[in-house]
PDB file of C-alpha atoms in Angstrom:
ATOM      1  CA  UNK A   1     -19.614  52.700 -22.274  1.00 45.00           C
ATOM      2  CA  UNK A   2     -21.644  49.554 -22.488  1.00 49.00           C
ATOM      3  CA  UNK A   3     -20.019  46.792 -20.385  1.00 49.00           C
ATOM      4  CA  UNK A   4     -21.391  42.835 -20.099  1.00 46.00           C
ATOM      5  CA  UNK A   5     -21.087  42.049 -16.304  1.00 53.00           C
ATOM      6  CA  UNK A   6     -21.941  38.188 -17.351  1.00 49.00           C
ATOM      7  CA  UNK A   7     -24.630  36.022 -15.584  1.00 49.00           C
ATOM      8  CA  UNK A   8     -26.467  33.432 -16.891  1.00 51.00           C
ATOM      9  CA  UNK A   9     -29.677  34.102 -18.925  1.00 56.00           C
ATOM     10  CA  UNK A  10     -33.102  32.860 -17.585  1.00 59.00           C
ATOM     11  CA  UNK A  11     -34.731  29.867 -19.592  1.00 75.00           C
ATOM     12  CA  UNK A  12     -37.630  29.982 -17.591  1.00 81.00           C
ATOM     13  CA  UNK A  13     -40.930  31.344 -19.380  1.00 86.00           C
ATOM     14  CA  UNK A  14     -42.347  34.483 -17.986  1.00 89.00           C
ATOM     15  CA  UNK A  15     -45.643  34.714 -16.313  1.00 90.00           C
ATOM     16  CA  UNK A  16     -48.199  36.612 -14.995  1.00 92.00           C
ATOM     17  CA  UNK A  17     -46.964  40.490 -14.723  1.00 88.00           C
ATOM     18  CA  UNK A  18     -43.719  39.782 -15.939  1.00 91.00           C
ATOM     19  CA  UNK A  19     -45.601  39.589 -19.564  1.00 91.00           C
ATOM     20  CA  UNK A  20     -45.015  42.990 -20.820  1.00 89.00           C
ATOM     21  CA  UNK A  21     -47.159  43.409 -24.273  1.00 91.00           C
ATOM     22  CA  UNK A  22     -50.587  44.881 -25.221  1.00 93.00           C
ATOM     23  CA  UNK A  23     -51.960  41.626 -25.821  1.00 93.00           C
ATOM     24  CA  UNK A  24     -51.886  37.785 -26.200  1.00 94.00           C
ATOM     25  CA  UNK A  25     -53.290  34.725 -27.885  1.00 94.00           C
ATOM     26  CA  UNK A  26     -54.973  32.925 -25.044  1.00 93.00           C
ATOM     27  CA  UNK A  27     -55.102  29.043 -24.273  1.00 93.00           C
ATOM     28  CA  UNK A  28     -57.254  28.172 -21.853  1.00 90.00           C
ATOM     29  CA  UNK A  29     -56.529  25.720 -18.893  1.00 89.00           C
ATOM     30  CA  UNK A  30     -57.815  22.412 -21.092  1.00 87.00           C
ATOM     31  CA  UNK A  31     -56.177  23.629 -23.929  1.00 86.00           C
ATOM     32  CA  UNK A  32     -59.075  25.600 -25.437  1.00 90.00           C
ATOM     33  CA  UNK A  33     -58.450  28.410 -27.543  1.00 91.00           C
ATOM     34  CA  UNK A  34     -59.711  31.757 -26.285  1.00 89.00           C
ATOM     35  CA  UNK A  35     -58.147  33.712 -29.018  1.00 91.00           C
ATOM     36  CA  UNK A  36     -56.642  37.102 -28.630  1.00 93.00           C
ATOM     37  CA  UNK A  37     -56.964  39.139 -25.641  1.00 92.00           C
ATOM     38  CA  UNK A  38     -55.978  42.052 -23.886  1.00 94.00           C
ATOM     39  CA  UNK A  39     -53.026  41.457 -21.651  1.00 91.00           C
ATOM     40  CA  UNK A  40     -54.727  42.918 -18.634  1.00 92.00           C
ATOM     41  CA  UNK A  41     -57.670  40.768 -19.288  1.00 93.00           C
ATOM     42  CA  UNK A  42     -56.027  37.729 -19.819  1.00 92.00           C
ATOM     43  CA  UNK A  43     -54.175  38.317 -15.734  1.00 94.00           C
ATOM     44  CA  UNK A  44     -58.164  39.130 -14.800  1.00 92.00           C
ATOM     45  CA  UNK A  45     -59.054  35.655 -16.244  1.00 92.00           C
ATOM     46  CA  UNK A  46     -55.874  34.093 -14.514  1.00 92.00           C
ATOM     47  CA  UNK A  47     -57.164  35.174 -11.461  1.00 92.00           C
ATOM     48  CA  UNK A  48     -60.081  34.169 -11.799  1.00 90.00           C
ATOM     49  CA  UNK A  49     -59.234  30.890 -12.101  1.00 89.00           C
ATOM     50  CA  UNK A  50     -56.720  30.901  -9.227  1.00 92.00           C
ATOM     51  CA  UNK A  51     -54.096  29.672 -11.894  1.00 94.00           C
ATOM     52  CA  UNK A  52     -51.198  31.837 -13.498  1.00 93.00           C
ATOM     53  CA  UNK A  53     -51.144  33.021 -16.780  1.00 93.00           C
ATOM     54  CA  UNK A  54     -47.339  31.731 -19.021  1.00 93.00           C
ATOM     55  CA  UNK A  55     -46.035  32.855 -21.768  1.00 92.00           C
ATOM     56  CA  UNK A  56     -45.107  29.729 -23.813  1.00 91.00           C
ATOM     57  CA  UNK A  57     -44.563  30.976 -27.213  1.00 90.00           C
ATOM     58  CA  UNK A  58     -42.617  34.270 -26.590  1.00 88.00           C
ATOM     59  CA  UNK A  59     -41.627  34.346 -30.295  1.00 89.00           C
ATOM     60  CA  UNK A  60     -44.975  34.472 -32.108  1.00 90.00           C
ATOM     61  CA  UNK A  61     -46.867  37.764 -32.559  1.00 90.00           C
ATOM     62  CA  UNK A  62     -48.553  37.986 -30.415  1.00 92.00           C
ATOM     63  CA  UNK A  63     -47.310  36.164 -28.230  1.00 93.00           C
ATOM     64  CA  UNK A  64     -49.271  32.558 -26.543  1.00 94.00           C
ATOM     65  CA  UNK A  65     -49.976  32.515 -23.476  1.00 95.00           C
ATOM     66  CA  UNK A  66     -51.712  29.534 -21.238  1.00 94.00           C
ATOM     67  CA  UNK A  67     -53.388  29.522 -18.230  1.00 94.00           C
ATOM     68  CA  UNK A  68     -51.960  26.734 -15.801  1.00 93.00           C
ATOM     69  CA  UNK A  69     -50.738  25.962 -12.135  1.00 93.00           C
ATOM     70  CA  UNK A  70     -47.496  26.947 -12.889  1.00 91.00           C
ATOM     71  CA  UNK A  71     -45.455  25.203  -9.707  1.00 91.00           C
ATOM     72  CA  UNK A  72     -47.447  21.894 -10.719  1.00 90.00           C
ATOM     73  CA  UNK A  73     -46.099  22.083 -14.108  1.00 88.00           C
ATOM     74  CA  UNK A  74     -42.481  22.633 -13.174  1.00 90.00           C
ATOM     75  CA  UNK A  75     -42.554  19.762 -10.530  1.00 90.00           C
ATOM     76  CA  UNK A  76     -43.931  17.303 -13.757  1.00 88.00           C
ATOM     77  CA  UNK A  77     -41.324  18.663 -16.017  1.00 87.00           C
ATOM     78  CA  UNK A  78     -38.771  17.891 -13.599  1.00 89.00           C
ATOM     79  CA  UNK A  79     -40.027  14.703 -12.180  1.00 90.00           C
ATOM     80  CA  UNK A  80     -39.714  13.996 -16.487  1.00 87.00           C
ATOM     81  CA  UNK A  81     -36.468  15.106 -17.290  1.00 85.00           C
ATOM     82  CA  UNK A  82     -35.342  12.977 -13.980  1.00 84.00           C
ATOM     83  CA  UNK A  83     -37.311   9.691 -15.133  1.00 81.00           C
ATOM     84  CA  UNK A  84     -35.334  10.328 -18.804  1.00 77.00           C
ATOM     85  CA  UNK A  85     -32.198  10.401 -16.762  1.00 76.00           C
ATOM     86  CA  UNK A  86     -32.777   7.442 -15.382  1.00 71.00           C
ATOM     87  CA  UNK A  87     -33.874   5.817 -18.624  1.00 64.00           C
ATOM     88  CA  UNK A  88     -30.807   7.077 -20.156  1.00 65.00           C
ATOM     89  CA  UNK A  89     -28.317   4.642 -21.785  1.00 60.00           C
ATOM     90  CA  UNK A  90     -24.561   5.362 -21.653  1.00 67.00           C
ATOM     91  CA  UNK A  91     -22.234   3.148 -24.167  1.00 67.00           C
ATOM     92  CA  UNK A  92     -19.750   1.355 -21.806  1.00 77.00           C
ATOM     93  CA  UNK A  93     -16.981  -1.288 -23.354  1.00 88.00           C
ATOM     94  CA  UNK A  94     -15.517  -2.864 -20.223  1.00 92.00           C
ATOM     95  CA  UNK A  95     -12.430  -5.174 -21.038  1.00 92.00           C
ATOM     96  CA  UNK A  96     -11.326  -8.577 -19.836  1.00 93.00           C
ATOM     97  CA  UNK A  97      -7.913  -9.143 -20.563  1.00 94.00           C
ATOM     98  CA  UNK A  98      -6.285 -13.522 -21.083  1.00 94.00           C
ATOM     99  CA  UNK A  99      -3.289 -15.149 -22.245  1.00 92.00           C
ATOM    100  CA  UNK A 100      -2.995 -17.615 -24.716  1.00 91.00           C
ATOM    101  CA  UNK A 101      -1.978 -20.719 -21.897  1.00 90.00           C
ATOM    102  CA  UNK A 102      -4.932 -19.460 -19.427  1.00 92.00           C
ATOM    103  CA  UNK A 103      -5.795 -22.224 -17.140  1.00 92.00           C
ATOM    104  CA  UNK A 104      -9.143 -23.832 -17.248  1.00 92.00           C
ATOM    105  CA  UNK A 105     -10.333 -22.463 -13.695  1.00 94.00           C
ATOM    106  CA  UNK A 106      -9.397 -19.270 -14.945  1.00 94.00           C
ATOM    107  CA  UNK A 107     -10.745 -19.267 -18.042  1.00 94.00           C
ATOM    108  CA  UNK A 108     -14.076 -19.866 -16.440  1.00 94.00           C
ATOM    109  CA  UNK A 109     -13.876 -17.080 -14.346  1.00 94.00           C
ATOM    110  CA  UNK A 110     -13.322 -14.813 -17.079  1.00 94.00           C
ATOM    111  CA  UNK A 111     -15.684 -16.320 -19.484  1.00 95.00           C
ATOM    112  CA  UNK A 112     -18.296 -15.496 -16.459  1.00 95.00           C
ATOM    113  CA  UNK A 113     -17.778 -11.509 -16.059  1.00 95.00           C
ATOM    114  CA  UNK A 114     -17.761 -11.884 -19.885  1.00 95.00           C
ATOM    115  CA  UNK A 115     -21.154 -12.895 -19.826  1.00 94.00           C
ATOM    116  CA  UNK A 116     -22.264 -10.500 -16.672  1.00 92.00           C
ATOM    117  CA  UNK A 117     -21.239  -7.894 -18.769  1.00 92.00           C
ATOM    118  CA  UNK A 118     -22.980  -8.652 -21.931  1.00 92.00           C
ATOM    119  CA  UNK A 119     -26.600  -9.390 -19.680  1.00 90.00           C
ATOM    120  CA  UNK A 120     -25.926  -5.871 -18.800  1.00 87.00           C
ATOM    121  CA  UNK A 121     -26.278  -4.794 -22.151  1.00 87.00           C
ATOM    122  CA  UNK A 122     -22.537  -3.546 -22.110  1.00 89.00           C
ATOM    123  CA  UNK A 123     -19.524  -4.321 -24.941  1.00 92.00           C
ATOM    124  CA  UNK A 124     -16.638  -6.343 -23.552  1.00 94.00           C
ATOM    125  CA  UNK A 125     -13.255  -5.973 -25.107  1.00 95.00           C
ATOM    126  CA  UNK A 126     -11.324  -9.321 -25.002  1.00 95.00           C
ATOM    127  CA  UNK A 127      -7.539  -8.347 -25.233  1.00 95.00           C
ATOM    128  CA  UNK A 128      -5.159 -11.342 -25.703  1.00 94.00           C
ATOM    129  CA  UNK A 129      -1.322 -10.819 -24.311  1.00 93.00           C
ATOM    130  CA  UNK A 130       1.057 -12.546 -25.806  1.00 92.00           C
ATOM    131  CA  UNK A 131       4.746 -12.265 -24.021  1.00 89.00           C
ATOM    132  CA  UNK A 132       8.232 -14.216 -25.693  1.00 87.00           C
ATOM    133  CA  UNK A 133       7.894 -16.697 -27.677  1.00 88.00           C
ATOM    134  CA  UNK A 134       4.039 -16.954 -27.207  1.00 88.00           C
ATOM    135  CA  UNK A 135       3.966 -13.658 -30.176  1.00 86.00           C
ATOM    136  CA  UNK A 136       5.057 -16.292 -33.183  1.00 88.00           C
ATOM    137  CA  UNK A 137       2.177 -18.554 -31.701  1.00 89.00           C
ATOM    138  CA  UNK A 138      -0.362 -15.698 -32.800  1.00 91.00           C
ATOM    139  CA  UNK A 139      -2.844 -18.624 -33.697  1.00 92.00           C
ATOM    140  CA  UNK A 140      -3.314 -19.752 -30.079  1.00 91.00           C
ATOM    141  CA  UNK A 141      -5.039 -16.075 -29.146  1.00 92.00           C
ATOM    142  CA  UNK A 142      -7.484 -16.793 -32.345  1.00 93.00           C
ATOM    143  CA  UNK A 143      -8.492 -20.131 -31.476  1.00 93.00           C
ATOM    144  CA  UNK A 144      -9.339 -19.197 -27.376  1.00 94.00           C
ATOM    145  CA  UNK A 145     -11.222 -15.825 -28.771  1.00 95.00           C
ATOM    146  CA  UNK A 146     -13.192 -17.819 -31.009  1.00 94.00           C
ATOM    147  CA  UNK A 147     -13.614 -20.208 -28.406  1.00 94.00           C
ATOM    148  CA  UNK A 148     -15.384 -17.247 -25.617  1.00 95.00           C
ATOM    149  CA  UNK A 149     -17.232 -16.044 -28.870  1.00 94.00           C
ATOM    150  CA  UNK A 150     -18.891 -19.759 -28.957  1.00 94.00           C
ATOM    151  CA  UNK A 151     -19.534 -19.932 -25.591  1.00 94.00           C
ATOM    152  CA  UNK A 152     -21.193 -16.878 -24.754  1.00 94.00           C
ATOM    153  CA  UNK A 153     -23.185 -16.700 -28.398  1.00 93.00           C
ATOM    154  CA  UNK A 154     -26.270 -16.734 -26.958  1.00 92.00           C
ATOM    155  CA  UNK A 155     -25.402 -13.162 -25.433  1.00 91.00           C
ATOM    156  CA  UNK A 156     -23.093 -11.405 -27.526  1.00 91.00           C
ATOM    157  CA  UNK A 157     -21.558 -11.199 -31.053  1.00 93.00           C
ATOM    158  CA  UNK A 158     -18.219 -10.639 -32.796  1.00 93.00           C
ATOM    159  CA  UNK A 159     -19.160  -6.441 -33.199  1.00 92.00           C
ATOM    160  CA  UNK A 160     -14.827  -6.939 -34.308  1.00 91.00           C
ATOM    161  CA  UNK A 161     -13.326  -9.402 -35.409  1.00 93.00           C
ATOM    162  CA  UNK A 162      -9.610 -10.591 -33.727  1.00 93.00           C
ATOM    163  CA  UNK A 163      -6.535  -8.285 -35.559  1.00 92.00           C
ATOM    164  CA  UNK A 164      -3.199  -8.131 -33.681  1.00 89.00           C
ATOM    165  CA  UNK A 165      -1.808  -4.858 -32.130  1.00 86.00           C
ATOM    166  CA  UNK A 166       1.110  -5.340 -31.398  1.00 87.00           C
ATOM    167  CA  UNK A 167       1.765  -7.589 -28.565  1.00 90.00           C
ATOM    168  CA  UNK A 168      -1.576  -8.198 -27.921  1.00 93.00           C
ATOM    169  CA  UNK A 169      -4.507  -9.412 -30.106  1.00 94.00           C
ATOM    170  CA  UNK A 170      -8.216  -7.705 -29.906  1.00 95.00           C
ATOM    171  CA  UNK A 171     -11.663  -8.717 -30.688  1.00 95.00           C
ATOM    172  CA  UNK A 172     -15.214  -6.610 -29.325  1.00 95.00           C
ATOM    173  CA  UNK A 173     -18.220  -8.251 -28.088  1.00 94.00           C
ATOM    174  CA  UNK A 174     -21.570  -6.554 -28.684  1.00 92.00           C
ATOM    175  CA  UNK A 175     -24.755  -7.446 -26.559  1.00 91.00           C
ATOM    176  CA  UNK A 176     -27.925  -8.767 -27.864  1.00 88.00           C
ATOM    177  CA  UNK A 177     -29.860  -6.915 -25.787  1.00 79.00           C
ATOM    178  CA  UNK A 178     -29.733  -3.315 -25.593  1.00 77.00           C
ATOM    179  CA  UNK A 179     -28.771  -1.204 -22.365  1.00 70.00           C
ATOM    180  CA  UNK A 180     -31.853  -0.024 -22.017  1.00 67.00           C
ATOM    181  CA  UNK A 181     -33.664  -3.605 -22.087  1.00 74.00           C
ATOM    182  CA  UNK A 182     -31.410  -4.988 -19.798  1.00 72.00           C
ATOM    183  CA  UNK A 183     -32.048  -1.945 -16.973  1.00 71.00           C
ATOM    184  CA  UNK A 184     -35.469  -2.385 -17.603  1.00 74.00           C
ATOM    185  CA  UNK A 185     -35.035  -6.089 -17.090  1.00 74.00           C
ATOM    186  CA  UNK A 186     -32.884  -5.005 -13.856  1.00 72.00           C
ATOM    187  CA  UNK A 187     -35.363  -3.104 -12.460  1.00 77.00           C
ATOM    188  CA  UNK A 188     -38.659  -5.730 -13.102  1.00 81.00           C
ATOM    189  CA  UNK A 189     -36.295  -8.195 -10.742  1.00 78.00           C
ATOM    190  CA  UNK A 190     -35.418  -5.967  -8.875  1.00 78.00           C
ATOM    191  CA  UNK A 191     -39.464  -5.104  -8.002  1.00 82.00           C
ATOM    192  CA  UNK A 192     -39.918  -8.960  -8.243  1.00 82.00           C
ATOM    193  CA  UNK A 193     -37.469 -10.004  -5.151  1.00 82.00           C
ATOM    194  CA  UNK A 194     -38.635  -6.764  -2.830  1.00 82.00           C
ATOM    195  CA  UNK A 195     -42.655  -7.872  -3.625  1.00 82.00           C
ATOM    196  CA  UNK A 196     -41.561 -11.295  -2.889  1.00 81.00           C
ATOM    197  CA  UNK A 197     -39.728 -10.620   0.243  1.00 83.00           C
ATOM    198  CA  UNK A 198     -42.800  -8.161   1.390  1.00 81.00           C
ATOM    199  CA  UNK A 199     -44.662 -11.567   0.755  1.00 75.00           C
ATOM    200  CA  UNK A 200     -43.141 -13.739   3.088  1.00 68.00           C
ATOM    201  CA  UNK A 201     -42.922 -10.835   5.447  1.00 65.00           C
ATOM    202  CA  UNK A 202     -46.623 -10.693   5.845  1.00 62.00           C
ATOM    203  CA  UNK A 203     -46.932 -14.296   5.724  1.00 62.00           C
ATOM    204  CA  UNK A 204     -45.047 -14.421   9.135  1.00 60.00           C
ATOM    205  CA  UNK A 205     -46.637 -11.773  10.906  1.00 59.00           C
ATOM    206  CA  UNK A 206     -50.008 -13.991   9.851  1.00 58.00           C
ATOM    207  CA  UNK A 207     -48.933 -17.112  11.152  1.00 54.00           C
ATOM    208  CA  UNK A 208     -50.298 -18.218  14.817  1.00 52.00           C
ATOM    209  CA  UNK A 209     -47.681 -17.627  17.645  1.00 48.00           C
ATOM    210  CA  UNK A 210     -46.676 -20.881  19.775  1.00 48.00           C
ATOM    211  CA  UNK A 211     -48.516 -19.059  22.959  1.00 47.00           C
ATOM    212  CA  UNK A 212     -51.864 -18.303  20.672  1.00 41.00           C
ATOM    213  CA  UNK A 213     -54.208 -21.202  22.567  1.00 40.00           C
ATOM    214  CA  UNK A 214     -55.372 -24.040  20.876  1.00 38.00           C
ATOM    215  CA  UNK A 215     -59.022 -25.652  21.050  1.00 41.00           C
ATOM    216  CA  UNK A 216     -59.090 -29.310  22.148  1.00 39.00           C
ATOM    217  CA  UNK A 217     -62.687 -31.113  21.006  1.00 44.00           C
ATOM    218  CA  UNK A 218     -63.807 -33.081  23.997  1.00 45.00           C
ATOM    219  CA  UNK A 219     -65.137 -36.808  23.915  1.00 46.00           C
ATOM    220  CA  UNK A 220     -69.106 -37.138  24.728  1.00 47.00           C
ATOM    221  CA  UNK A 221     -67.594 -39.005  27.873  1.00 50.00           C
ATOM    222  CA  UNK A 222     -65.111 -36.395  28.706  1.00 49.00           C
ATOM    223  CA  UNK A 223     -68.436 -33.498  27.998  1.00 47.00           C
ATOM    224  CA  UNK A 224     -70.571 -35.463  30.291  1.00 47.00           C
ATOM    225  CA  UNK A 225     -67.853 -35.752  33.029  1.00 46.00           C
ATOM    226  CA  UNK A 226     -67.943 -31.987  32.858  1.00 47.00           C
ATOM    227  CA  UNK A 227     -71.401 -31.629  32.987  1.00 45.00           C
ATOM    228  CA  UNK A 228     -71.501 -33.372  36.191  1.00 47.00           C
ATOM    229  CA  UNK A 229     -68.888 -31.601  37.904  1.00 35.00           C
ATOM    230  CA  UNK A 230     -71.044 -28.606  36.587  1.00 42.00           C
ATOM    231  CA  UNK A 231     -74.019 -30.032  38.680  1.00 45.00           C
ATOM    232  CA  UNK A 232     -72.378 -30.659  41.763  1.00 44.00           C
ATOM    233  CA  UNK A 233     -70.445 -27.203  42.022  1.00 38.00           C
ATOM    234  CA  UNK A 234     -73.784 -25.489  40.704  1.00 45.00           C
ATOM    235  CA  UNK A 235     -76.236 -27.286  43.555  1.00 43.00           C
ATOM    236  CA  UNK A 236     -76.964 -25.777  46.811  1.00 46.00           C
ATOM    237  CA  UNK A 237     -75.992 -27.653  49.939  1.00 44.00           C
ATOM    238  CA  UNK A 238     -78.670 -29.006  52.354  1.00 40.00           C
ATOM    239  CA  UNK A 239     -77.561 -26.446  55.140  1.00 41.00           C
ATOM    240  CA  UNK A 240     -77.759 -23.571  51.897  1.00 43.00           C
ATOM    241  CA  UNK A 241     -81.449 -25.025  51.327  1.00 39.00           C
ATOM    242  CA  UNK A 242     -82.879 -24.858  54.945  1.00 40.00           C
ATOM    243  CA  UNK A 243     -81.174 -20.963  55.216  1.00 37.00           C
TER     244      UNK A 243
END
């Protein structure tokens, strides 16, 4: 009786004596085509060439098969697929929530993560809460959303307009710029301020030290004055003469 013990199945090509067929459409190492081979002399040619021979399309007939470092091409497809990670955008709505009365300071406040968010390349949700009697005053929430879609125009847009659910009224922001402009933007500042501080860096181990000596020009009288001195350590005594 046939029984499935599970496991995962290997998505990995196979190479060199793994390949188990009579024969295989060659490519060689720059991509040249060699055309159809035997199998055994296609592993002679691999070794030749110090490389390993992969089987890349396993589903034609026959099957192609590339010479190539194989380690050196799964450290580029990796180092790849980690890059497009990286690049990768993921949608995020982040919410700031206000009340119709907000004071000033704190409108400011808000209004500014509002507008970190949307540099980010991120939607903001602006929720307005009404509680008692400020729910029959549901012009108050329209006029401040409008208001934070004014200010901040320059980096987002009404994606939805204000509609009341409930005890609260809604309204998205969408971003200008797109998530992945704004990482990219990240990033080139990012590089900027490190270069930058690298710069000043070497700019102080460059600069003199207050103990590094300094050169003094002498006068022509103060030169002379030395000279002298000069002579009169230099010149043998009388006593030094008649020795």
């Amino acid at each position: 009786m046939w029984c499935y013990r599970g496991g995962s199945i290997s998505t990995e090509p196979r190479i060199n004596d793994r390949i188990r067929v009579p024969e295989v459409r060659l490519v060689g190492p720059s991509g040249e085509q060699v055309g159809i081979v035997p199998l055994a002399k296609a592993l002679e040619l691999a070794q030749e060439y110090d490389l390993d021979l992969v089987e890349v399309a396993a589903s034609a007939r026959p099957p192609v098969c590339k010479l190539m470092d194989y380690g050196k091409f799964k450290y580029e497809s990796a180092m790849k697929a980690r890059e497009a990670r990286k690049n990768q955008a993921h949608t995020v709505i982040k919410e700031m929530k206000l009340r119709p009365k907000i004071d000033p300071h704190d409108y400011d406040t808000k209004k500014g993560h509002v507008v970190r968010f949307l540099k980010q390349g991120d939607k903001v949700k602006i929720t307005i809460m009404f509680r008692g009697r400020e729910q029959s005053r549901p012009e108050l929430g329209y006029r401040l959303l409008q208001r934070l879609a004014s200010d901040v125009e320059d980096l987002g847009f009404i994606e939805s307009n204000p509609k009341q659910d409930g005890r609260n009224m809604i309204m998205v922001l969408g971003p200008h710029k797109k998530k992945t402009e704004a990482m990219a933007e990240a990033r080139e500042a990012q590089a900027a301020r490190k270069a930058e501080r690298q710069g000043v860096s070497a700019t102080d181990e460059e600069a003199p030290s207050e103990d590094a000596a300094v050169e003094v020009e002498s006068t022509p009288d103060e030169a002379a004055a030395s000279a002298e001195v000069a002579e009169d350590v230099e010149a043998p005594t009388s006593h030094e003469a008649s020795a």
